[in-house]
Coordinates of C-alpha atoms in Angstrom, one line a residue:
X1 CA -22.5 89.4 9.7
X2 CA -25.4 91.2 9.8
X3 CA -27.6 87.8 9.4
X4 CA -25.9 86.4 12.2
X5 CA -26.4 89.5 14.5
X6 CA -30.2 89.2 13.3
X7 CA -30.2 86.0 14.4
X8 CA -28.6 86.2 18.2
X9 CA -30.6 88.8 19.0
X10 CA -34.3 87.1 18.0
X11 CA -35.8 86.9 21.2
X12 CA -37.2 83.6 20.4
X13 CA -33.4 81.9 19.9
X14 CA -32.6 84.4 23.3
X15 CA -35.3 82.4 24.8
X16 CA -34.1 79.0 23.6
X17 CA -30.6 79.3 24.6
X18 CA -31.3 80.5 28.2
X19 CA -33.9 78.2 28.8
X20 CA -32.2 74.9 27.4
X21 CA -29.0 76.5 30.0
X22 CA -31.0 76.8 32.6
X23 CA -32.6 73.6 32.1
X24 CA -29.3 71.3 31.4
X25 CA -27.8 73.3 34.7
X26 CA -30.3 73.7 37.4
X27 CA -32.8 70.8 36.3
X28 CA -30.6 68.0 34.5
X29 CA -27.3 68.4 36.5
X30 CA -28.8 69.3 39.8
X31 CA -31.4 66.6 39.2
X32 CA -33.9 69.2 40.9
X33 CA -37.6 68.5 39.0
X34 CA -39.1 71.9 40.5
X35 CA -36.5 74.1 39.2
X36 CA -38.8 74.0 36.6
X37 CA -40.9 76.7 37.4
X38 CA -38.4 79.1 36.7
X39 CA -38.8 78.6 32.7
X40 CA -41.9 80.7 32.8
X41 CA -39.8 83.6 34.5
X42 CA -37.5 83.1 31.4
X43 CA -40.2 82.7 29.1
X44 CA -41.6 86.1 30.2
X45 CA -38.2 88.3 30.3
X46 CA -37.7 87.4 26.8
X47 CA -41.2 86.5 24.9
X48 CA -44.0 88.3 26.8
X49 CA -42.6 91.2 29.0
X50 CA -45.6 91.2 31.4
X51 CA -43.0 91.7 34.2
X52 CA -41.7 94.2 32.7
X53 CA -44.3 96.3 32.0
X54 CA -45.5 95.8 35.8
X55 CA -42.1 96.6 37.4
X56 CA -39.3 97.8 34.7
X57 CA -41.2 100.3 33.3
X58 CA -42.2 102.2 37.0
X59 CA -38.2 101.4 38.0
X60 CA -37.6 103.4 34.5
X61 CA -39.6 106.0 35.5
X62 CA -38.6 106.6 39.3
X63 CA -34.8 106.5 37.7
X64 CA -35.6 109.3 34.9
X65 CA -37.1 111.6 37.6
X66 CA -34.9 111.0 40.6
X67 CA -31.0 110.6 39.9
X68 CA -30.5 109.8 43.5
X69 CA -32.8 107.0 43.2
X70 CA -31.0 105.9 39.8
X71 CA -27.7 105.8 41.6
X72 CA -28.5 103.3 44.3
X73 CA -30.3 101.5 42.0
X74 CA -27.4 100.8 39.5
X75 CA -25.6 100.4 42.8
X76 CA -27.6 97.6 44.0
X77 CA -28.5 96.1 40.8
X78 CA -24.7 95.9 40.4
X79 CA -24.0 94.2 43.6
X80 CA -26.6 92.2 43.3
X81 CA -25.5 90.5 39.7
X82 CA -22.0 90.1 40.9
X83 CA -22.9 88.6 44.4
X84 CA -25.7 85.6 42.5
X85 CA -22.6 85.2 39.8
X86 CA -19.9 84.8 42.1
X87 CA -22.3 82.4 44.7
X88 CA -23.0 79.9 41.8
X89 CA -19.6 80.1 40.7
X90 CA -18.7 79.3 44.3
X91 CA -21.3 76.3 44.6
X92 CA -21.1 74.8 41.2
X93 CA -17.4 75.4 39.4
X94 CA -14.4 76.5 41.7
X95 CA -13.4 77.9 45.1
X96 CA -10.4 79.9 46.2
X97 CA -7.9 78.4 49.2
X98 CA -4.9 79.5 50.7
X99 CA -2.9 77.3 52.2
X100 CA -2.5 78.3 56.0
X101 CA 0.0 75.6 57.3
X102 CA 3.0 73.9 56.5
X103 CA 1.4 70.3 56.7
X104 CA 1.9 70.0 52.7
X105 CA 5.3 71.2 52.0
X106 CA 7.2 71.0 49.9
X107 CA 4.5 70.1 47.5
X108 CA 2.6 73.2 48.8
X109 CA 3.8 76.2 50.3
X110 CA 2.2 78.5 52.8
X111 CA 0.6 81.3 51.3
X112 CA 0.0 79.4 48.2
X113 CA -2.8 80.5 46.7
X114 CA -5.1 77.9 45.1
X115 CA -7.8 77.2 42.8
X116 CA -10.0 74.2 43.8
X117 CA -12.0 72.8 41.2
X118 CA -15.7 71.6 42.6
X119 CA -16.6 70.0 39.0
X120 CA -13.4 67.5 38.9
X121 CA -15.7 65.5 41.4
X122 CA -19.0 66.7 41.3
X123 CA -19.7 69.8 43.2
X124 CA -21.9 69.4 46.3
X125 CA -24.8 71.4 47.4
X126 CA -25.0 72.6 50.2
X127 CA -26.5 71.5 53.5
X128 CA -27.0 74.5 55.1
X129 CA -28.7 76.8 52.4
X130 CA -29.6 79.7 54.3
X131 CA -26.3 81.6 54.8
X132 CA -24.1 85.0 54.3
X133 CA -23.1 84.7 51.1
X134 CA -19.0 83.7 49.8
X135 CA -18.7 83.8 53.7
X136 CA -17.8 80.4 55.0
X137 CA -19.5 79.6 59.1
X138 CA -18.4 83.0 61.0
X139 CA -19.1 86.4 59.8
X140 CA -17.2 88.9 58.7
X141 CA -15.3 91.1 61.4
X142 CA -16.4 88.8 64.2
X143 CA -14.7 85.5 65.6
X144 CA -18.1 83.7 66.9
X145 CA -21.0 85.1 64.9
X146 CA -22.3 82.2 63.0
X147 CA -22.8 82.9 59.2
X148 CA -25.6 80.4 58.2
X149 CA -29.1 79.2 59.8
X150 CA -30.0 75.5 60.3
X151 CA -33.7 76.7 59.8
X152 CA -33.6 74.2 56.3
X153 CA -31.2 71.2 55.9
X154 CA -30.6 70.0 52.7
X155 CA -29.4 66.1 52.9
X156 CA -26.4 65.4 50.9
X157 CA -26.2 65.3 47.1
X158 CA -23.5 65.7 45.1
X159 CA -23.8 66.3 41.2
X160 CA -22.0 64.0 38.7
X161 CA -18.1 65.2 38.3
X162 CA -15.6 64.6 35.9
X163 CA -14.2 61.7 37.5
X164 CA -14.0 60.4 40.6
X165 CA -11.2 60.8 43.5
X166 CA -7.8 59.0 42.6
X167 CA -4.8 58.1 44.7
X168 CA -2.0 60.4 45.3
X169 CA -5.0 63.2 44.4
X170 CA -4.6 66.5 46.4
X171 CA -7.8 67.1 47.7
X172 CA -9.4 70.4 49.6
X173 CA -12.3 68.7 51.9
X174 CA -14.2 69.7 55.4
X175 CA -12.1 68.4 58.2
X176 CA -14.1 65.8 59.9
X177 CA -13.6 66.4 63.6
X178 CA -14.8 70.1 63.4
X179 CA -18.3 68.7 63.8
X180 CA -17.5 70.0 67.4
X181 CA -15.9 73.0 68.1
X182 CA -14.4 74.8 71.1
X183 CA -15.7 78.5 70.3
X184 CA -12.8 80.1 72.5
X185 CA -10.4 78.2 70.8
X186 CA -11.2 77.6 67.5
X187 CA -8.0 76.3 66.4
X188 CA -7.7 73.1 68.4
X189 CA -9.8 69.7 67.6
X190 CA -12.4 69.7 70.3
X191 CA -11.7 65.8 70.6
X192 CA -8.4 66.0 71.5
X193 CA -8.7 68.7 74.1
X194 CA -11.1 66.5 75.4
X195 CA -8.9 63.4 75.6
X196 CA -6.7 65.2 77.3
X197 CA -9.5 66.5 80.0
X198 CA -10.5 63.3 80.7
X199 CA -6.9 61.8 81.1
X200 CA -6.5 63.8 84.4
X201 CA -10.6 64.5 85.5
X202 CA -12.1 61.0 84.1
X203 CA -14.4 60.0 81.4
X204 CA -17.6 62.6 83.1
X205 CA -15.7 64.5 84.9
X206 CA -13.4 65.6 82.1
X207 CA -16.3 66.8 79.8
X208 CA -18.2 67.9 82.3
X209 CA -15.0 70.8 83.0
X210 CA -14.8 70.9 79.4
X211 CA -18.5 72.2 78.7
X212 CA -17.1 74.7 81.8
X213 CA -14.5 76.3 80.4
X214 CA -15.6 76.6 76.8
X215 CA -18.6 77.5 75.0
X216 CA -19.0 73.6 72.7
X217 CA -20.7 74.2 69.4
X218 CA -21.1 71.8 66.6
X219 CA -21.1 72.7 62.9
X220 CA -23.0 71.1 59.6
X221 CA -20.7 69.1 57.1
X222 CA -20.2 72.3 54.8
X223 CA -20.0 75.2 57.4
X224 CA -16.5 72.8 59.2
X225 CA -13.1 73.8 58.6
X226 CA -11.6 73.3 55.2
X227 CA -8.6 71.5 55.0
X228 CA -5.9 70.1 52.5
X229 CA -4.4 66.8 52.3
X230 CA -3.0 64.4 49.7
X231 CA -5.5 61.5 49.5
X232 CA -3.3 58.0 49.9
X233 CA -6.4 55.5 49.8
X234 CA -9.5 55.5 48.5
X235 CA -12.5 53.0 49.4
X236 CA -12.0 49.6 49.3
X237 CA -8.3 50.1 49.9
X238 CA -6.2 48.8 52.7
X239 CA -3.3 50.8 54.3
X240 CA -0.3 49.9 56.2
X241 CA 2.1 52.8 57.1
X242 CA 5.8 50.5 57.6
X243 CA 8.2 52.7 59.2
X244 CA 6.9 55.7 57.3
X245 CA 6.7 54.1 54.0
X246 CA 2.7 54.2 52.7
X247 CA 1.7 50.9 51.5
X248 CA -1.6 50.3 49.8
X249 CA -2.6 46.7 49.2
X250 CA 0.3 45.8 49.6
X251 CA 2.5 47.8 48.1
X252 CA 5.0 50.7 48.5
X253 CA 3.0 54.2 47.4
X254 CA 3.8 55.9 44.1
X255 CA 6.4 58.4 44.9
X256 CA 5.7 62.4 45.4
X257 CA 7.6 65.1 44.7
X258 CA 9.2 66.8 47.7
X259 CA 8.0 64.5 50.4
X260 CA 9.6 65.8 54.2
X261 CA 10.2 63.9 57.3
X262 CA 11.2 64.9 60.9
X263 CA 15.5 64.4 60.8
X264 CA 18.1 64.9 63.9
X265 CA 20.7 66.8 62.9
X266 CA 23.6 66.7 65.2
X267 CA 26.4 69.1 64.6
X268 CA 30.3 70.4 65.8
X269 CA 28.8 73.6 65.0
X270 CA 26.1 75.7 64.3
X271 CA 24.3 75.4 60.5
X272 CA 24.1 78.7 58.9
X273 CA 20.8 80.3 57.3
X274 CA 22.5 80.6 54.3
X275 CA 22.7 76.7 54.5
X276 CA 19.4 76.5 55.5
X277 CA 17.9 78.2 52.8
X278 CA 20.1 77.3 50.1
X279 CA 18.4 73.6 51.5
X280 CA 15.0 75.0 51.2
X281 CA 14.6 74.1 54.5
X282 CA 12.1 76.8 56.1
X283 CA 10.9 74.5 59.5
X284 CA 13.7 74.2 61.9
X285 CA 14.6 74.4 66.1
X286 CA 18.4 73.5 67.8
X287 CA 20.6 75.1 69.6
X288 CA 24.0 75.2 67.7
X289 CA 24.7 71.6 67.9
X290 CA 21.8 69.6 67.5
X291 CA 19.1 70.3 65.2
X292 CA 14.9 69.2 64.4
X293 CA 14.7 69.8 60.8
X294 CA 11.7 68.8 58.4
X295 CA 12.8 68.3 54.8
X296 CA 13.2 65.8 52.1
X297 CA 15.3 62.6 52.1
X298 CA 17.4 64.5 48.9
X299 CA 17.8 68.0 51.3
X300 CA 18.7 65.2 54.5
X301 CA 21.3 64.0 52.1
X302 CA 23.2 66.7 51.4
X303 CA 23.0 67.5 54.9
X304 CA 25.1 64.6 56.0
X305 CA 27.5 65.7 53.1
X306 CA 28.8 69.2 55.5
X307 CA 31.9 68.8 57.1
X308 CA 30.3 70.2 60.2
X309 CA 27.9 67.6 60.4
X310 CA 28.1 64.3 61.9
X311 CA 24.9 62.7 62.0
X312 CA 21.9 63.2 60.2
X313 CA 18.8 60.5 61.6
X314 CA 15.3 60.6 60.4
X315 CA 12.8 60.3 63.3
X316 CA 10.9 57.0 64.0
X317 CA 8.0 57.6 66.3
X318 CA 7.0 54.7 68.8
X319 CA 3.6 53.8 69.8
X320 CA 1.0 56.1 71.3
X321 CA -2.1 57.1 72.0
X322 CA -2.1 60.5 69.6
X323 CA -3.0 58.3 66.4
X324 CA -6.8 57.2 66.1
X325 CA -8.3 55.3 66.8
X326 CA -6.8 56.5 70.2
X327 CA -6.5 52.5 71.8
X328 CA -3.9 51.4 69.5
X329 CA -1.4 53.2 71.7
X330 CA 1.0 49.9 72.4
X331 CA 0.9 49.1 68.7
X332 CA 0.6 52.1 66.3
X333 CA 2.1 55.5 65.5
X334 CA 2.6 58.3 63.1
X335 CA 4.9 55.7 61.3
X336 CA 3.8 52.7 62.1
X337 CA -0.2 52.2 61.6
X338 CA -2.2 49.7 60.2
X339 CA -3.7 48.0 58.5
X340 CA -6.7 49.1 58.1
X341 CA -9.6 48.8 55.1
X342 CA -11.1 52.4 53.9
X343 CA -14.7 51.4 53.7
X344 CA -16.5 51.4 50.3
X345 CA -20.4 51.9 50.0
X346 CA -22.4 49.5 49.5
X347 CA -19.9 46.6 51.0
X348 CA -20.6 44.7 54.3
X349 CA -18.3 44.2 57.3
X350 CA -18.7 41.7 60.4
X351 CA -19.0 43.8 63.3
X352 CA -16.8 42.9 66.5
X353 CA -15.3 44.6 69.3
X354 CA -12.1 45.1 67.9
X355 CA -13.1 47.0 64.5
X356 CA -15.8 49.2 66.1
X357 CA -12.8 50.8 67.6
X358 CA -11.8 52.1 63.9
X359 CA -15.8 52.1 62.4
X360 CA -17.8 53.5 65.0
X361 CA -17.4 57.0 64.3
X362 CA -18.6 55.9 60.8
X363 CA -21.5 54.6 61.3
X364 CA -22.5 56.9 64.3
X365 CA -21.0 60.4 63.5
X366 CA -20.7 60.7 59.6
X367 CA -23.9 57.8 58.8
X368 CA -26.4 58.7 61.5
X369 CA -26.9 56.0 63.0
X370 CA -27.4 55.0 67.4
X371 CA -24.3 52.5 68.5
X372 CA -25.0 51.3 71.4
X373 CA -23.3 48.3 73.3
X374 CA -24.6 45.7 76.2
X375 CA -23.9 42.3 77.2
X376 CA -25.7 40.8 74.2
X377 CA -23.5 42.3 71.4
X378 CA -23.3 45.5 69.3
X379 CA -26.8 47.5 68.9
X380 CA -27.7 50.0 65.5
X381 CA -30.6 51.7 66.5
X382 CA -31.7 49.7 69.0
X383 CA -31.3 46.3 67.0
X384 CA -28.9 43.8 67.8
X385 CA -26.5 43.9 64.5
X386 CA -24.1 41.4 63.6
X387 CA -23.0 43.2 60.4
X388 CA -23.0 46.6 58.8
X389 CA -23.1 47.8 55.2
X390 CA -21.5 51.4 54.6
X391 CA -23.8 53.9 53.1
X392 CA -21.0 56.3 51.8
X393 CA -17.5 56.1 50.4
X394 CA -14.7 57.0 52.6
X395 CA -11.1 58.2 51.9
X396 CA -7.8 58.2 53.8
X397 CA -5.8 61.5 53.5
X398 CA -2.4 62.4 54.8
X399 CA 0.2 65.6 54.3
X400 CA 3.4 65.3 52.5
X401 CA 5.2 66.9 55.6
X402 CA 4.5 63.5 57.2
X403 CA 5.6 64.5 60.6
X404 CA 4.1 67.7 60.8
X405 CA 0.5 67.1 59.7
X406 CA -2.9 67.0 61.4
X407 CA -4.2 63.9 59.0
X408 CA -6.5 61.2 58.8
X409 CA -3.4 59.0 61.5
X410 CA -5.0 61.4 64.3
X411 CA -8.5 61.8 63.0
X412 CA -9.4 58.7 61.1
X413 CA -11.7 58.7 57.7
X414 CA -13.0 61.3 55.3
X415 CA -16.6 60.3 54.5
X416 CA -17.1 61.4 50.5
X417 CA -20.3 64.2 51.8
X418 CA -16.9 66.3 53.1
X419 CA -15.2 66.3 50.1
X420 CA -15.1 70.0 48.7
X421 CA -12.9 69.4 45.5
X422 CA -9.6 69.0 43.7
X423 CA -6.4 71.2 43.7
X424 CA -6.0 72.3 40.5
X425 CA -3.0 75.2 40.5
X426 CA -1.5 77.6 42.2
X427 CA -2.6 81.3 41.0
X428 CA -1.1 83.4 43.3
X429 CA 1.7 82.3 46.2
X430 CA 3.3 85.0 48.8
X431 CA 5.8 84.3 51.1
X432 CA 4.7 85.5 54.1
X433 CA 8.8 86.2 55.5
X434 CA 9.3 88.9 52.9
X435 CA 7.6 92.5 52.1
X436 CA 6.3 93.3 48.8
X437 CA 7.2 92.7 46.0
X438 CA 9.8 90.0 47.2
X439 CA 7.4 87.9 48.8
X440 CA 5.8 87.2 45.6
X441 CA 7.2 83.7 44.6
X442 CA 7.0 84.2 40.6
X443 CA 8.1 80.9 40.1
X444 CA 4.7 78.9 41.5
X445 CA 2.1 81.1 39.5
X446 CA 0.2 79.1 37.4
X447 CA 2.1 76.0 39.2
X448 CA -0.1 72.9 38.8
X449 CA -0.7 70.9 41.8
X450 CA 0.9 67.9 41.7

């Protein structure tokens, strides 16, 4: 025992261990050659000392003669350490999310509590590296204060994962249209309060009121909105939604667990909560006699099984103009959309009038590029382009509470430099209805995400 002690405490196998770490995590993984130039640093704090004797022993002395001064140090030093070990923790292995909405039951409660896994796909680092720390793009105790500065931009990188994104995955990622954001009203897409400016002003005169009434901001990839979503198609696929059934390449999508729809419940009289509940049906409105109820096809089925009830009809949406890309509006909806092909990187598409409608954003917003059009044809930067090859993967994610989900049928694509990582469990889930402790769901800790 005492060999082995001997041995982890040499300060030349100290010196090893840290440095080959520090090495395989911050030069290897991050692929980052000037990292480096920290192995000196190491080299010293363990072999030679010089820092040490220059700094450590003067702090030693200041903390021996003043014990005011040695309290805010340990203070500081304390906070310090925990705020560098939870920030790489937060960049490189997991991050905390709660889920705030009800666009993923019942796979997902509200006030689920989750842990998100950044290494199941390769953490990303971040774009915007001067920021707040553990603070995501506001700052604490304020509602417009920005937390980060675009003084350096880091282009996106993404470090080798454990695997790449698979269907049916349930994936934690930057919501795409919060590139622009209405700062008095945060919670609505900027894009579609902007549609529906334009509707009754016109094209310029619509944004022109817009930028009036509300202070516009945009955000970097990493500082927009996180959101959750079951991804349905990954690049390369092609998706059809057929009277709410998901088909990818032809075919039906694997089945999930506690999918919900939008069903009309029509009634001789009123459903009690107790029914309700018993149901586990938590998102309801009616007035006695006829009811909107989301829930599954299993919860609709027993529905139709009450005496009291006489019809029990799952909604069908018709064509509109909510669903991007925002001109299908005679021939898609929330259940009928499609087809359309998730673009892969590296493949090449034909470029025509019609399919700029659903790749423009693309290649303008997420892949930097100028789209311009005239009477010759389609322009990408100012050359006349006849074809475009997709720098980046994109991914097609919906919620499981079809019909009451803010997904990629209203926003389009997820470009892979959003992705944030994979749902992994639930570790903590409280039901926001109840006081302590009833509102703790026991059941659902430790639940794995499905």
């Amino acid at each position: 025992m005492n060999r082995i002690k001997e041995f982890f405490t040499n300060k030349w196998v100290g010196f090893t261990l840290a440095a080959t770490l520090y090495t395989l995590w911050f030069v290897v993984w991050v692929g980052n050659a000037w990292m480096l130039l920290g192995l000196p640093l190491i080299f010293d704090f363990y072999i030679t000392r010089h820092i040490y004797r220059i700094v450590g022993l003067r702090n030693k002395a200041l903390c021996e003669k003043s014990m005011i001064y040695r309290t805010v140090y340990e203070w500081v030093n304390a906070i310090l350490f925990a705020v560098v070990v939870a920030s790489l923790a937060h960049i490189f292995l997991f991050q905390l999310y709660v889920i705030p909405t009800s666009s993923m039951e019942h796979s997902l409660l509200v006030g689920d509590y989750l842990y998100v896994s950044k290494v199941a796909y390769g953490p990303q680092m971040p774009n915007t590296p001067l920021s707040f720390p553990l603070v995501h793009h506001t700052m604490p105790f304020s509602q417009t204060k920005k937390s980060f500065s675009e003084a350096v931009k880091w282009p996106y990188h993404r470090l080798k994962g454990l695997r790449k994104i698979e269907r049916n995955d349930v994936v934690v990622f930057n919501f795409p249209a919060g590139d622009t954001v209405l700062l008095e009203n945060q919670g609505a897409c900027y894009y579609d309060v902007l549609r529906d400016y334009q509707k009754s002003l016109g094209t310029v005169g619509g944004r022109e009121r817009l930028y009036k009434d509300y202070t516009v901001i945009s955000r970097p990839v990493d500082k927009r909105e996180n959101y959750i979503k079951r991804c349905v198609a990954i690049a390369g696929d092609t998706l059809e939604v057929r009277n709410g059934v998901v088909m990818i390449n032809g075919k039906a999508q694997e089945p999930v667990e506690g999918l919900q729809y939008l069903y009309v419940v029509q009634t001789t009289s009123p459903l009690s909560r107790y029914t309700l509940d018993n149901l586990q049906i938590s998102e309801f409105s009616g007035n006695g006699y006829a009811y909107y109820v989301y829930t599954t096809a299993h919860a609709a089925e027993e529905l139709s099984k009450l005496s009291n009830v006489t019809s029990v009809t799952r909604q069908i949406y018709d064509p509109n103009s909510d669903v991007y890309p925002h001109w299908m509006r005679d021939r898609w909806s929330q259940d009928n959309y499609g087809p359309v092909w998730i673009p892969r990187k590296g493949a090449t598409i034909a470029l025509t009038d019609e399919n700029m409608k659903l790749y423009r954003r693309c290649i303008e917003t997420y892949e930097g590029h100028r789209v311009e059009t005239d009477d010759e044809g389609i322009l990408i930067d100012g050359v006349p382009a006849e074809k475009y090859t997709f720098g980046m993967d994109y991914y097609w994610m919906m919620g499981d509470n079809r019909h009451n989900s803010a997904d990629s049928r209203f926003w389009g694509f997820v470009p892979e430099d959003h992705i944030v990582g994979k749902a992994s469990f639930v570790w903590m889930s409280l039901d926001k209805n109840k006081s302590f402790p009833d509102n703790i769901r026991w059941n659902r800790i430790f639940h794995k995400v499905k």
